[in-house]
Coordinates of C-alpha atoms in Angstrom, one line a residue:
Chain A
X24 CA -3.0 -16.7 30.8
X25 CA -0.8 -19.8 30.7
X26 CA -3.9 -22.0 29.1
X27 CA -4.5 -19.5 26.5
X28 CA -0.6 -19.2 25.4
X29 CA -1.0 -22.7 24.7
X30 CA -4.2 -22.8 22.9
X31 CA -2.3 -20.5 21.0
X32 CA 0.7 -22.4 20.2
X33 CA -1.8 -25.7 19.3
X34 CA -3.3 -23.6 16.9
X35 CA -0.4 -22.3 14.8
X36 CA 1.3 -25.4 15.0
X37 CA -2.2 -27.3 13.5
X38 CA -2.5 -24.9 11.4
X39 CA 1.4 -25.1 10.3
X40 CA 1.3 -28.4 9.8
X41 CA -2.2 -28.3 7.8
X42 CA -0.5 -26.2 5.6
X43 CA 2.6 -28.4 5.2
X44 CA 0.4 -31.8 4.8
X45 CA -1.5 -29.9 1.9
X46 CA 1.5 -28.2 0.2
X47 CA 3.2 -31.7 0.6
X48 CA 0.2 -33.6 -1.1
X49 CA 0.2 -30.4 -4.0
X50 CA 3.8 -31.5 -4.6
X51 CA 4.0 -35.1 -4.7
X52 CA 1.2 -35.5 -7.3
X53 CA 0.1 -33.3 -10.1
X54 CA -3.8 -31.5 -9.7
X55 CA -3.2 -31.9 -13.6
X56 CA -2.9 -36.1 -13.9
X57 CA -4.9 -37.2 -10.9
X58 CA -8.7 -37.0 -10.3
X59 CA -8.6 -37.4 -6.7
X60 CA -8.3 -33.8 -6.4
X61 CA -11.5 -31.8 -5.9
X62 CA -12.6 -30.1 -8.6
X63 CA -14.2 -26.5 -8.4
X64 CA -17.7 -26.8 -8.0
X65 CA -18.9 -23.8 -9.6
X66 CA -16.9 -24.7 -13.0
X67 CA -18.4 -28.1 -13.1
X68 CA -21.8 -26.5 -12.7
X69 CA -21.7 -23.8 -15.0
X70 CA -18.6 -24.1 -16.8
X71 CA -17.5 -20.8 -16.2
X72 CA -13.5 -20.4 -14.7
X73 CA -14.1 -19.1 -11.1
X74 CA -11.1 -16.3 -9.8
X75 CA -9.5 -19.5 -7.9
X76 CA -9.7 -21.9 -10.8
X77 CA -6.0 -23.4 -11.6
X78 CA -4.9 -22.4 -8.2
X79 CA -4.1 -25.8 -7.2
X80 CA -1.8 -27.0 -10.5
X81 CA -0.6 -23.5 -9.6
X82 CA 0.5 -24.3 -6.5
X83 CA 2.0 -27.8 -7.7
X84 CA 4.2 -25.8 -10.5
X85 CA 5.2 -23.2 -8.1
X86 CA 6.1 -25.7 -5.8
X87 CA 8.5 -27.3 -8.4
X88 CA 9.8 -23.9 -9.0
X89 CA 8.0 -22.9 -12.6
X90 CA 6.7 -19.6 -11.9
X91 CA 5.7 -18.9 -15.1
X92 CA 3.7 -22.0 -16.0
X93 CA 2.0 -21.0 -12.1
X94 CA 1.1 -17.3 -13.6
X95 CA -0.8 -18.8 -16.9
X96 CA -2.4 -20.9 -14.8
X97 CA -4.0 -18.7 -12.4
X98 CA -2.2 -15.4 -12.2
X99 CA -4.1 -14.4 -9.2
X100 CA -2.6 -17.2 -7.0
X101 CA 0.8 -16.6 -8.7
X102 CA 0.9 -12.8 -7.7
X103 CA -0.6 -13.2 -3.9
X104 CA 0.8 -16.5 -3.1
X105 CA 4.0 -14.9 -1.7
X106 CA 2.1 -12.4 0.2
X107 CA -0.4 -14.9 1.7
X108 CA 3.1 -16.6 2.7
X109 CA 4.7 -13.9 4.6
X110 CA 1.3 -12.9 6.3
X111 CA 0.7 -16.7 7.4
X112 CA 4.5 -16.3 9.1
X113 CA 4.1 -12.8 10.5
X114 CA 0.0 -13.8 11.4
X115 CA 2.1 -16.5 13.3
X116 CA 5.0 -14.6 14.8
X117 CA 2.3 -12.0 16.3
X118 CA -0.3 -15.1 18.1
X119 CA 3.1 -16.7 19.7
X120 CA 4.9 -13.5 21.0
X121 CA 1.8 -11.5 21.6
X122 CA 1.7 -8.1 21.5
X123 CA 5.8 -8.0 21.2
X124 CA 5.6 -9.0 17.4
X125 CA 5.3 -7.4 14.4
X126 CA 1.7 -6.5 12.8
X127 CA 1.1 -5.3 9.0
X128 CA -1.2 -3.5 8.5
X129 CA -2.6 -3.2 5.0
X130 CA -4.5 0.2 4.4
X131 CA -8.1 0.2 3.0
X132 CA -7.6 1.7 -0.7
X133 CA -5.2 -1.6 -1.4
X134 CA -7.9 -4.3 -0.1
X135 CA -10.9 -2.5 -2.4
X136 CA -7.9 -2.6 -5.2
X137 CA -8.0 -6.3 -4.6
X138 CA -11.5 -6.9 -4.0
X139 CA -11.6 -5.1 -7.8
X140 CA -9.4 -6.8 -9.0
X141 CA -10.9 -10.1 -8.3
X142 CA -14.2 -9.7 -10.0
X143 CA -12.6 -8.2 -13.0
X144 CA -10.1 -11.0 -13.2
X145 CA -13.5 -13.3 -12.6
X146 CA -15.6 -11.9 -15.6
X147 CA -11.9 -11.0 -18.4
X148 CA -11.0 -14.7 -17.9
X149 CA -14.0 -15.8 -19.0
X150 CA -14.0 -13.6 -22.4
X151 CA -13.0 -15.6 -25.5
X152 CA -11.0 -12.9 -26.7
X153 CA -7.4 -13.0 -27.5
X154 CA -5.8 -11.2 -24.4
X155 CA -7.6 -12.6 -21.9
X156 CA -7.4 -16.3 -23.0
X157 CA -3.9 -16.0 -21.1
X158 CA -6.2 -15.2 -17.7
X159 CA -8.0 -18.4 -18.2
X160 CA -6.2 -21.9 -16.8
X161 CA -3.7 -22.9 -19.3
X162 CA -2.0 -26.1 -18.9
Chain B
X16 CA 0.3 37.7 34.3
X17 CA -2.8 36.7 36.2
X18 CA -3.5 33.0 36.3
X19 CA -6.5 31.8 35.6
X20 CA -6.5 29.3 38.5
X21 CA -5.5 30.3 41.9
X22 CA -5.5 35.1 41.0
X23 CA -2.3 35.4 41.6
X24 CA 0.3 37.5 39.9
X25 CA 3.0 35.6 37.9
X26 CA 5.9 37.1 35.4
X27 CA 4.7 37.1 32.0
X28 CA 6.9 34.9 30.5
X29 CA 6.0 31.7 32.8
X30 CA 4.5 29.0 31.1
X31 CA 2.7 27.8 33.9
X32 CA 1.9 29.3 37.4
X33 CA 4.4 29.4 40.0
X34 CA 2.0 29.0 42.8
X35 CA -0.7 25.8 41.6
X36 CA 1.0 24.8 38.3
X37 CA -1.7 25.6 36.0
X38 CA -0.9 26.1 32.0
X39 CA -1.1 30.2 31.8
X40 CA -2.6 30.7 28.4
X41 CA -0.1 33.1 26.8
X42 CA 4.0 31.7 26.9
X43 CA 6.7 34.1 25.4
X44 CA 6.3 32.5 22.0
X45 CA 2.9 33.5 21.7
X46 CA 1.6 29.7 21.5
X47 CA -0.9 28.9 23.3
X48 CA -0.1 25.8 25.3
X49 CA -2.4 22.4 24.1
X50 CA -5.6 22.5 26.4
X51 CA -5.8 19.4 28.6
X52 CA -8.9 18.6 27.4
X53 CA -7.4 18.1 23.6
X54 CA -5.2 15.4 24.7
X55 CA -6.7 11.8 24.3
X56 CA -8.5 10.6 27.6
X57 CA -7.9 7.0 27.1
X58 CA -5.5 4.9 24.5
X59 CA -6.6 4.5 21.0
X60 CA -8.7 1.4 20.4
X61 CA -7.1 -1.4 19.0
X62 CA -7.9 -2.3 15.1
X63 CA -10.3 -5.0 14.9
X64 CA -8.9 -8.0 13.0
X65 CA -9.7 -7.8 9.2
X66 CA -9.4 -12.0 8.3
X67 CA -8.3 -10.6 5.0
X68 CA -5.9 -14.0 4.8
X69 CA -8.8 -16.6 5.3
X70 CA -10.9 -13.9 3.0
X71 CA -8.4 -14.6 -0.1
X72 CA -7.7 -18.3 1.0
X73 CA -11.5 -18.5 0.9
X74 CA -11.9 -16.6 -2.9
X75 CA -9.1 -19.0 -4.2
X76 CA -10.0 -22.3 -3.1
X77 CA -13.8 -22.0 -2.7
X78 CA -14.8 -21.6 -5.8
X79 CA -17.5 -19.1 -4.6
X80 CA -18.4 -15.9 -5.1
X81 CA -18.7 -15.2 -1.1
X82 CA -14.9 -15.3 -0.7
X83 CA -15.2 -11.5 -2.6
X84 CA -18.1 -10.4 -0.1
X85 CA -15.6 -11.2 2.8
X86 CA -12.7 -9.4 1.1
X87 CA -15.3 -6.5 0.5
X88 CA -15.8 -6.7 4.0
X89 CA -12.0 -6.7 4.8
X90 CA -11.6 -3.3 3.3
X91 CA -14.6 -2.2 4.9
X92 CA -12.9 -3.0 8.6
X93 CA -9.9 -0.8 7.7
X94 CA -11.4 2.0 5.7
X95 CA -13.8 2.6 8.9
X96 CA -11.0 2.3 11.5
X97 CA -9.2 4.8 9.6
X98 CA -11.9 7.4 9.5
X99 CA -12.6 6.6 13.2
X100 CA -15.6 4.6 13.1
X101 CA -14.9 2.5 15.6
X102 CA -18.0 0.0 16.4
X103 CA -18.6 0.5 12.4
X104 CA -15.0 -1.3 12.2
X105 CA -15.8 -3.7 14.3
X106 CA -19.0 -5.0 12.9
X107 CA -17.6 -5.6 9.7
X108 CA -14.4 -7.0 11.5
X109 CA -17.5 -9.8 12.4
X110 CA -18.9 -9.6 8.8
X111 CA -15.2 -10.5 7.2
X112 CA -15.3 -13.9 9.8
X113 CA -18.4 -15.3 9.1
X114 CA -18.8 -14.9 5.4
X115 CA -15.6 -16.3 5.1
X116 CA -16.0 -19.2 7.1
X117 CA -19.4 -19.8 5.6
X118 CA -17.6 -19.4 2.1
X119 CA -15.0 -22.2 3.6
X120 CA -17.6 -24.4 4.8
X121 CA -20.3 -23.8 1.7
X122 CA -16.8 -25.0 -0.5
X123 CA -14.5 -27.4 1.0
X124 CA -17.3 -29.6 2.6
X125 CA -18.7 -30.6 -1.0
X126 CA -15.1 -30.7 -2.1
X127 CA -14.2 -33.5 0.6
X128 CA -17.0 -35.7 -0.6
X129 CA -16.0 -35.8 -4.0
X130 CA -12.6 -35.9 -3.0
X131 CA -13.6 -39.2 -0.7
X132 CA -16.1 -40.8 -3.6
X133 CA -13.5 -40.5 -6.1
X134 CA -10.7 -42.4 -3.7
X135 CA -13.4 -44.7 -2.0
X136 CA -14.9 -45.3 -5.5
X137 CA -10.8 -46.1 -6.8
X138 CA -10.5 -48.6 -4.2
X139 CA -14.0 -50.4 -5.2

């Protein structure tokens, strides 16, 4: 029991500081003005915008506080990026304290919503027509 | 009223016999009492883990069409927990995991490699 609580606490903490070291590097230098980032691999092979194309300038505008330039650059990331954040803390809260903290629970109707969503954001922001030029990455 | 259990005679408002304790069917508000057999033998299972996070984390950063199957597979988890199906739950539970951990691996690992050319190929 002892052993596995501190598995437990290895992992979140990895994982915490993972998420810090990336979010950190996201900051310091712009996705936009440096190549070393990686690029998404199914763009560069069939130049088609993928549903998590922009997400990393996304990330580095949010993370400077421009929502809005964040949301016309991938509006997916913009809108769940706060809930990915609160269920990384809670996900987190509930492996320390174990069965004592709290759990969401997200019913099944919203997830197929998502899952939708996704592949209808995947094929609009690829359409060169005027509305949903604003879905495609705009710098 | 007769009980059931042990024949003997009880008033006819008891809710249960006076003698051995079983339920008697009938109670002075005419409601029957809930059968022993109608309450749940054993604690509801718990709801198998959905990995709906590393699904989405998988569908924005992967670049690949396999982060969706694992967020289809998400919703499949909790649509069958909550009609009951509760080994059907649990295989997709297993579904969700590995296609998105195959969708992390399929898309960061080429990621890294360009990543690492394009910084080993700077310092050249």
């Amino acid at each position: 029991m002892k052993n596995d609580r501190q598995a437990r606490w290895v992992l979140v903490s990895i994982m915490t500081l993972a998420a810090i070291a990336g979010l950190w590097v996201l900051a310091r230098w712009n996705p936009a003005d440096y190549s070393f980032f990686p690029r998404c691999a199914f763009y560069t092979v069939s130049g088609w915008h993928c549903p998590g194309c922009g997400t990393q300038r996304a990330i580095h505008q949010m993370l400077h506080g421009n929502f809005v330039d964040a949301f016309f650059l991938n509006p997916l990331a913009t809108l769940v990026a706060p809930v990915l954040a609160c269920c990384f803390m809670v996900t987190a809260v509930y492996r320390l304290g174990g069965k004592t903290g709290p759990c969401v629970y997200i019913r099944s109707r919203w997830i197929w919503l998502l899952a939708y969503s996704v592949i209808a954001f995947w094929l609009l922001r690829n359409l060169p027509l005027s509305p949903f030029i604003y879905f495609a990455p705009n710098g | 009223m007769i009980c059931p259990g042990c024949g003997r005679h009880n008033d006819s408002t008891a809710m249960q016999c006076m003698y051995c304790g079983k339920p008697l069917r009938q109670n002075p508000y005419g409601v029957s009492p809930v059968k022993e057999s109608r309450l749940p033998s054993a604690p509801p299972s718990p709801r198998p883990p959905n990995h709906l996070v590393k699904a989405i984390l998988a569908t924005l950063f992967c670049c690949l069409p396999l982060g969706i199957v694992a967020i289809v597979y998400a919703a499949q988890v909790n649509a069958k927990y909550e009609s009951g199906n509760y080994q059907g739950a649990l295989e997709s539970s297993r579904q969700a995991d590995t296609w998105g951990n195959i969708s992390i691996i399929l898309g960061l690992v080429p990621m890294a490699l360009y990543a690492i050319a394009i910084l080993a190929g700077g310092a050249i």
